Tab-separated table of C-alpha atoms and ligand atoms in Angstrom:
chain	number	residue	atom	x	y	z
N	1	MET	CA	0.000	0.000	0.000
N	2	LYS	CA	1.458	3.366	-1.031
N	3	ARG	CA	-1.317	5.778	-2.066
N	4	ILE	CA	-4.467	5.012	-0.127
N	5	LEU	CA	-8.106	6.158	-0.166
N	6	VAL	CA	-10.255	5.383	2.872
N	7	THR	CA	-13.979	5.716	2.177
N	8	GLY	CA	-16.241	6.219	5.192
N	9	SER	CA	-13.352	7.779	7.063
N	10	VAL	CA	-15.549	9.630	9.553
N	11	GLY	CA	-17.170	6.381	10.664
N	12	GLN	CA	-16.345	4.291	13.724
N	13	ILE	CA	-13.641	2.191	12.058
N	14	GLY	CA	-12.643	4.601	9.271
N	15	SER	CA	-11.749	7.476	11.589
N	16	GLU	CA	-9.166	5.474	13.539
N	17	LEU	CA	-7.978	3.401	10.592
N	18	THR	CA	-7.210	6.564	8.585
N	19	MET	CA	-5.087	7.978	11.418
N	20	GLU	CA	-3.151	4.717	11.833
N	21	LEU	CA	-2.542	4.439	8.085
N	22	ARG	CA	-1.239	8.024	8.056
N	23	LYS	CA	1.236	7.105	10.808
N	24	ILE	CA	2.531	4.119	8.826
N	25	TYR	CA	2.337	5.263	5.195
N	26	GLY	CA	2.709	9.045	5.593
N	27	ASN	CA	0.035	11.711	6.104
N	28	ASP	CA	-0.025	12.891	2.491
N	29	ASN	CA	-0.424	9.360	1.130
N	30	VAL	CA	-3.692	8.618	2.909
N	31	VAL	CA	-6.781	10.517	1.758
N	32	ALA	CA	-9.790	10.590	4.085
N	33	GLY	CA	-12.884	10.056	1.940
N	34	VAL	CA	-15.889	11.645	3.608
N	35	ASN	CA	-19.504	11.800	2.521
N	36	ARG	CA	-21.580	14.531	4.149
N	37	THR	CA	-20.338	14.414	7.730
N	38	LYS	CA	-17.627	16.925	8.608
N	39	PRO	CA	-14.306	15.270	9.527
N	40	SER	CA	-12.901	15.812	13.017
N	41	GLU	CA	-10.120	18.409	13.353
N	42	THR	CA	-7.576	15.625	13.832
N	43	LEU	CA	-8.597	13.955	10.594
N	44	ARG	CA	-8.895	17.230	8.653
N	45	ASP	CA	-5.615	18.720	9.834
N	46	SER	CA	-3.407	15.635	9.578
N	47	GLY	CA	-3.744	14.957	5.835
N	48	PRO	CA	-5.846	15.376	2.695
N	49	PHE	CA	-9.590	14.814	2.672
N	50	GLU	CA	-12.071	14.638	-0.184
N	51	ILE	CA	-15.853	14.486	-0.388
N	52	VAL	CA	-16.620	11.123	-2.036
N	53	ASP	CA	-20.163	9.814	-2.385
N	54	CYS	CA	-19.556	6.140	-3.211
N	55	THR	CA	-23.035	5.753	-4.642
N	56	LYS	CA	-21.873	7.984	-7.535
N	57	MET	CA	-19.466	6.140	-9.845
N	58	ASP	CA	-18.088	9.418	-11.260
N	59	ALA	CA	-17.253	10.729	-7.811
N	60	VAL	CA	-15.226	7.601	-7.006
N	61	ASN	CA	-13.563	7.626	-10.416
N	62	ASP	CA	-12.606	11.327	-10.203
N	63	VAL	CA	-10.928	11.030	-6.830
N	64	VAL	CA	-9.038	7.856	-7.771
N	65	LYS	CA	-7.790	9.537	-10.977
N	66	LYS	CA	-6.818	12.700	-9.117
N	67	TYR	CA	-4.594	10.946	-6.544
N	68	ASN	CA	-3.509	7.884	-8.523
N	69	PHE	CA	-4.323	5.547	-5.615
N	70	ASP	CA	-3.052	1.977	-5.561
N	71	THR	CA	-5.310	0.921	-2.665
N	72	ILE	CA	-8.876	1.659	-1.516
N	73	LEU	CA	-10.058	0.694	1.959
N	74	HIS	CA	-13.808	0.792	1.483
N	75	LEU	CA	-15.375	1.439	4.874
N	76	ALA	CA	-18.485	3.389	3.817
N	77	ALA	CA	-21.482	1.264	4.841
N	78	ILE	CA	-24.841	1.279	6.605
N	79	LEU	CA	-24.960	-0.875	9.778
N	80	SER	CA	-27.525	-3.503	10.714
N	81	ALA	CA	-30.165	-1.659	12.760
N	82	VAL	CA	-30.282	1.328	10.368
N	83	ALA	CA	-30.380	-1.096	7.412
N	84	GLU	CA	-33.542	-2.703	8.836
N	85	ALA	CA	-35.146	0.735	9.192
N	86	LYS	CA	-33.949	1.980	5.765
N	87	PRO	CA	-33.449	-1.040	3.468
N	88	ASN	CA	-33.305	1.070	0.271
N	89	LEU	CA	-30.523	3.196	1.657
N	90	ALA	CA	-28.664	0.079	2.836
N	91	TRP	CA	-28.858	-1.507	-0.621
N	92	ASN	CA	-27.750	1.688	-2.325
N	93	VAL	CA	-24.753	2.337	-0.074
N	94	ASN	CA	-23.682	-1.240	0.697
N	95	ILE	CA	-24.192	-2.734	-2.765
N	96	ASN	CA	-24.217	0.057	-5.357
N	97	GLY	CA	-21.404	1.816	-3.460
N	98	LEU	CA	-19.339	-1.380	-3.378
N	99	TYR	CA	-20.001	-2.075	-7.065
N	100	ASN	CA	-18.776	1.423	-7.977
N	101	VAL	CA	-15.621	1.018	-5.909
N	102	LEU	CA	-14.843	-2.392	-7.450
N	103	GLU	CA	-15.433	-1.119	-10.981
N	104	VAL	CA	-13.155	1.881	-10.453
N	105	ALA	CA	-10.560	-0.392	-8.814
N	106	ARG	CA	-10.695	-2.695	-11.845
N	107	GLU	CA	-10.184	0.227	-14.222
N	108	HIS	CA	-7.333	1.798	-12.230
N	109	LYS	CA	-5.764	-1.440	-10.944
N	110	CYS	CA	-6.245	-0.701	-7.247
N	111	ALA	CA	-6.205	-3.262	-4.438
N	112	VAL	CA	-9.340	-3.061	-2.266
N	113	PHE	CA	-10.150	-3.892	1.367
N	114	VAL	CA	-13.837	-4.665	1.960
N	115	PRO	CA	-15.146	-5.463	5.438
N	116	SER	CA	-17.914	-8.011	5.722
N	117	SER	CA	-19.510	-8.842	9.063
N	118	ILE	CA	-20.970	-11.490	11.371
N	119	GLY	CA	-24.158	-10.114	9.819
N	120	ALA	CA	-23.406	-12.209	6.713
N	121	PHE	CA	-24.627	-15.243	8.694
N	122	GLY	CA	-28.205	-16.114	9.539
N	123	PRO	CA	-30.430	-18.328	11.683
N	124	THR	CA	-29.628	-21.519	9.754
N	125	THR	CA	-25.857	-21.011	10.112
N	126	PRO	CA	-24.229	-23.175	12.829
N	127	LEU	CA	-24.045	-20.531	15.566
N	128	ASP	CA	-21.273	-22.105	17.690
N	129	ASP	CA	-17.732	-22.235	16.292
N	130	THR	CA	-19.206	-20.896	13.059
N	131	PRO	CA	-16.973	-22.287	10.287
N	132	GLN	CA	-15.247	-20.143	7.672
N	133	ASP	CA	-17.220	-21.808	4.877
N	134	THR	CA	-20.797	-22.554	5.893
N	135	ILE	CA	-24.496	-21.820	5.326
N	136	GLN	CA	-25.197	-18.102	4.770
N	137	ARG	CA	-28.905	-17.325	4.571
N	138	PRO	CA	-29.244	-14.064	6.565
N	139	ASN	CA	-32.750	-12.698	7.119
N	140	THR	CA	-31.834	-9.004	7.414
N	141	MET	CA	-31.184	-6.416	4.704
N	142	TYR	CA	-27.752	-5.824	6.225
N	143	GLY	CA	-26.995	-9.534	5.924
N	144	VAL	CA	-28.274	-9.678	2.357
N	145	THR	CA	-25.938	-6.824	1.396
N	146	LYS	CA	-23.008	-8.421	3.229
N	147	VAL	CA	-23.372	-11.858	1.568
N	148	SER	CA	-23.896	-10.236	-1.836
N	149	GLY	CA	-20.838	-8.069	-1.186
N	150	GLU	CA	-18.709	-11.101	-0.313
N	151	LEU	CA	-19.777	-12.795	-3.557
N	152	LEU	CA	-19.170	-9.657	-5.610
N	153	CYS	CA	-15.646	-9.349	-4.182
N	154	ASP	CA	-14.871	-13.006	-4.982
N	155	TYR	CA	-16.211	-12.440	-8.502
N	156	TYR	CA	-14.049	-9.359	-9.114
N	157	TYR	CA	-10.964	-11.278	-7.999
N	158	LYS	CA	-11.688	-14.393	-10.058
N	159	ARG	CA	-13.079	-12.712	-13.168
N	160	PHE	CA	-10.964	-9.540	-13.365
N	161	GLY	CA	-7.999	-10.220	-11.054
N	162	VAL	CA	-8.829	-7.272	-8.756
N	163	ASP	CA	-6.783	-7.781	-5.570
N	164	VAL	CA	-9.750	-7.501	-3.226
N	165	ARG	CA	-9.432	-8.845	0.312
N	166	GLY	CA	-11.561	-8.673	3.421
N	167	VAL	CA	-12.649	-9.956	6.805
N	168	ARG	CA	-15.932	-10.626	8.584
N	169	TYR	CA	-15.792	-8.205	11.496
N	170	PRO	CA	-17.616	-8.892	14.746
N	171	GLY	CA	-18.934	-6.028	16.936
N	172	ILE	CA	-16.213	-3.369	17.223
N	173	ILE	CA	-15.606	-1.521	20.499
N	174	SER	CA	-13.724	1.754	20.633
N	175	ASN	CA	-13.391	4.855	22.788
N	176	VAL	CA	-12.947	7.388	19.971
N	177	THR	CA	-15.831	7.479	17.473
N	178	LEU	CA	-19.235	6.064	18.390
N	179	PRO	CA	-20.720	3.365	16.160
N	180	GLY	CA	-23.748	4.433	14.137
N	181	GLY	CA	-26.771	2.174	14.244
N	182	GLY	CA	-25.468	-1.354	14.766
N	183	THR	CA	-26.794	-4.265	16.807
N	184	THR	CA	-23.551	-4.707	18.757
N	185	ASP	CA	-23.426	-1.033	19.858
N	186	TYR	CA	-24.558	-1.919	23.400
N	187	ALA	CA	-21.028	-3.159	24.092
N	188	VAL	CA	-19.764	0.401	23.530
N	189	GLU	CA	-22.644	2.259	25.228
N	190	ILE	CA	-22.285	0.164	28.386
N	191	TYR	CA	-18.817	1.623	29.111
N	192	TYR	CA	-20.001	5.230	28.695
N	193	GLU	CA	-23.008	4.704	30.947
N	194	ALA	CA	-20.988	2.776	33.537
N	195	ILE	CA	-18.624	5.731	33.882
N	196	LYS	CA	-21.234	8.504	33.655
N	197	LYS	CA	-24.233	7.009	35.517
N	198	LYS	CA	-23.032	3.736	37.076
N	199	LYS	CA	-26.005	2.010	35.461
N	200	TYR	CA	-27.078	0.817	32.028
N	201	THR	CA	-30.289	-0.428	30.435
N	202	CYS	CA	-29.395	-3.072	27.866
N	203	TYR	CA	-31.457	-3.601	24.696
N	204	LEU	CA	-30.230	-7.184	24.202
N	205	ARG	CA	-31.300	-10.018	26.478
N	206	ALA	CA	-28.985	-11.734	28.977
N	207	GLY	CA	-27.532	-14.827	27.340
N	208	THR	CA	-27.170	-13.204	23.890
N	209	PHE	CA	-23.606	-14.131	22.970
N	210	LEU	CA	-21.863	-12.267	20.132
N	211	ASP	CA	-18.304	-12.025	18.828
N	212	MET	CA	-16.529	-8.741	19.608
N	213	MET	CA	-13.179	-7.031	19.033
N	214	TYR	CA	-11.329	-3.980	20.372
N	215	MET	CA	-10.462	-1.267	17.833
N	216	PRO	CA	-6.656	-1.745	17.839
N	217	ASP	CA	-7.203	-5.357	16.733
N	218	CYS	CA	-9.784	-4.280	14.155
N	219	ILE	CA	-7.242	-1.902	12.586
N	220	LYS	CA	-4.519	-4.539	12.763
N	221	ALA	CA	-6.753	-7.003	10.889
N	222	ALA	CA	-7.338	-4.558	8.012
N	223	ILE	CA	-3.650	-3.690	7.615
N	224	ASP	CA	-2.343	-7.231	8.114
N	225	ILE	CA	-4.612	-8.782	5.507
N	226	MET	CA	-3.763	-6.088	2.958
N	227	GLU	CA	-0.046	-6.642	3.591
N	228	ALA	CA	-0.341	-10.456	3.625
N	229	ASP	CA	1.573	-12.559	1.118
N	230	PRO	CA	-1.067	-13.277	-1.578
N	231	GLY	CA	0.562	-16.636	-2.283
N	232	LYS	CA	-0.525	-17.843	1.164
N	233	LEU	CA	-4.201	-16.847	0.819
N	234	LYS	CA	-6.518	-19.750	0.030
N	235	HIS	CA	-9.507	-17.537	0.819
N	236	ARG	CA	-9.288	-13.884	-0.215
N	237	ASN	CA	-12.397	-12.309	1.188
N	238	ALA	CA	-14.610	-12.574	4.205
N	239	PHE	CA	-12.192	-14.195	6.657
N	240	ASN	CA	-13.851	-14.868	10.014
N	241	VAL	CA	-11.948	-12.807	12.622
N	242	THR	CA	-12.803	-12.536	16.295
N	243	ALA	CA	-11.111	-11.653	19.573
N	244	MET	CA	-13.720	-12.529	22.222
N	245	SER	CA	-17.329	-13.589	22.700
N	246	PHE	CA	-19.564	-12.513	25.577
N	247	ASP	CA	-23.149	-11.768	26.575
N	248	PRO	CA	-24.366	-8.638	28.428
N	249	GLU	CA	-23.982	-10.311	31.847
N	250	ILE	CA	-20.330	-11.173	31.231
N	251	ILE	CA	-19.301	-7.682	30.096
N	252	ALA	CA	-21.238	-6.133	33.020
N	253	ALA	CA	-19.428	-8.442	35.477
N	254	GLU	CA	-16.075	-7.403	33.958
N	255	ILE	CA	-16.947	-3.691	34.365
N	256	ARG	CA	-18.012	-4.342	37.985
N	257	LYS	CA	-14.454	-5.449	38.782
N	258	SER	CA	-13.460	-1.764	38.369
N	259	ILE	CA	-16.815	-0.069	39.174
N	260	PRO	CA	-18.416	-2.297	41.876
N	261	GLU	CA	-21.558	-0.128	42.162
N	262	PHE	CA	-22.405	-0.563	38.441
N	263	THR	CA	-25.872	-2.049	37.827
N	264	MET	CA	-27.625	-3.175	34.661
N	265	ASP	CA	-31.241	-3.855	33.775
N	266	TYR	CA	-32.932	-4.801	30.514
N	267	ASP	CA	-35.420	-3.227	28.101
N	268	VAL	CA	-35.202	-5.565	25.111
N	269	ASP	CA	-35.516	-4.077	21.618
N	270	PRO	CA	-37.212	-6.821	19.563
N	271	VAL	CA	-35.624	-5.717	16.262
N	272	ARG	CA	-32.033	-5.764	17.475
N	273	GLN	CA	-32.663	-8.863	19.617
N	274	ALA	CA	-33.895	-10.783	16.554
N	275	ILE	CA	-30.871	-9.647	14.550
N	276	ALA	CA	-28.461	-10.664	17.329
N	277	GLU	CA	-30.099	-14.083	17.679
N	278	SER	CA	-29.528	-14.767	13.988
N	279	TRP	CA	-25.777	-14.082	14.325
N	280	PRO	CA	-23.059	-16.480	15.551
N	281	ASN	CA	-22.354	-16.930	19.254
N	282	ASN	CA	-18.688	-17.355	18.365
N	283	MET	CA	-16.858	-17.804	15.064
N	284	ASP	CA	-14.012	-20.124	14.175
N	285	ASP	CA	-11.283	-17.833	12.831
N	286	SER	CA	-8.634	-20.506	12.242
N	287	ALA	CA	-8.459	-19.824	8.475
N	288	ALA	CA	-7.343	-16.227	9.172
N	289	ARG	CA	-4.842	-17.469	11.768
N	290	GLU	CA	-3.381	-20.040	9.374
N	291	GLU	CA	-3.409	-18.062	6.128
N	292	TRP	CA	-2.166	-14.632	7.270
N	293	GLY	CA	-1.266	-14.928	10.951
N	294	TRP	CA	-4.325	-13.313	12.570
N	295	ASP	CA	-3.625	-13.033	16.294
N	296	PRO	CA	-5.632	-10.484	18.312
N	297	THR	CA	-4.043	-8.708	21.278
N	298	TYR	CA	-7.024	-7.755	23.452
N	299	ASP	CA	-9.316	-10.085	25.404
N	300	LEU	CA	-12.306	-8.835	27.431
N	301	SER	CA	-10.328	-7.986	30.537
N	302	ALA	CA	-7.506	-6.130	28.710
N	303	MET	CA	-10.061	-4.253	26.598
N	304	THR	CA	-12.183	-3.295	29.612
N	305	ALA	CA	-9.189	-1.939	31.538
N	306	ASP	CA	-8.137	0.176	28.537
N	307	MET	CA	-11.685	1.357	27.691
N	308	LEU	CA	-12.387	2.474	31.261
N	309	GLU	CA	-9.067	4.310	31.552
N	310	LYS	CA	-9.292	6.093	28.175
N	311	LEU	CA	-13.000	6.895	28.457
N	312	THR	CA	-12.716	8.248	31.985
N	313	GLU	CA	-10.086	10.678	30.718
N	314	ARG	CA	-12.090	11.527	27.594
N	315	ILE	CA	-15.335	12.119	29.466
N	316	SER	CA	-13.621	14.464	31.943
N	317	THR	CA	-12.043	16.457	29.063
N	318	PRO	CA	-14.941	17.935	27.049
N	319	ASP	CA	-12.949	18.653	23.852
N	320	LYS	CA	-11.924	14.990	23.699
N	321	GLN	CA	-15.525	13.719	23.699
N	322	ALA	CA	-16.305	10.811	21.388
N	323	ARG	CA	-17.664	11.746	18.004
N	324	THR	CA	-20.833	10.472	16.394
N	325	PRO	CA	-20.297	9.451	12.755
E	401	LIG	C1	-23.577	-4.084	13.503
E	401	LIG	O1	-23.930	-4.376	14.666
E	401	LIG	O2	-24.368	-3.820	12.594
E	401	LIG	C2	-22.105	-4.109	13.184
E	401	LIG	C3	-21.704	-5.452	12.668
E	401	LIG	C4	-21.492	-6.565	13.588
E	401	LIG	O3	-21.540	-5.606	11.496
E	401	LIG	N1	-21.348	-3.766	14.344
């Protein structure tokens, strides 16, 4: 990777990934692609940014021509809960946007990183130790776009030789930018509320296990797979990657080790509960470990210690407050 475009760079993953890429590859070589949302000062002042609406092929083409990129990390996407509320928007951004990026990448010979998700699985998938290659019949619009996206990426590699690679991310937890409209967002909210109010009302039921990952590992996964030796990749796209699996009771108990007075109750949201129940309890990520050395750093206890420390500082310093994408 030398000249890089990150689409969706004001989002939860994009905002931190862009900053890390700038550290490694040089500020001027990493362009933050933003849609309508204004970039943070850190993002705006540390390197170039461009307005890129991925649903417009010309917009993607123009920016790729202008900077002569060799790599696109395509993070612009609509998450699961918003996709259920706005299926048209989800199809347009997640599928038409991806198609445009792949077409432009084909034309300009760019490598592409495309994140899929645990959302690409569904209720008929084996939900424990979910294999890399298994049944994928999701019953959400988000899932439909994720499976279609995985297939489209495989097609562009096999048919046109586009070097497109990707992972299936679990829920991502970070203390910088808030997630926007996902089903796994409770695992971020819970830390904020534990620090601010010492209590949290959870929208998922106790016993709902989901795969999760801390942001530093999420960023590592994106960079490591793009830098992996292609000769070692038997899969290319949609590698299962996970770092931990827990339910609301387990994360609450971990927080209580540092904040003993923390309490949690439940007010279950049927839409997000149904989505969560259709997703794996825990994925088997051995293909990623074997093919490109995936090895996450943070487990639940290391992540919780870091989240509570960083968030406590952030919450007490108003100009460091988390951003909403
Ligand atoms: C969501 O909850 O929609 C995302 C995801 C797991 O893809 N965090």
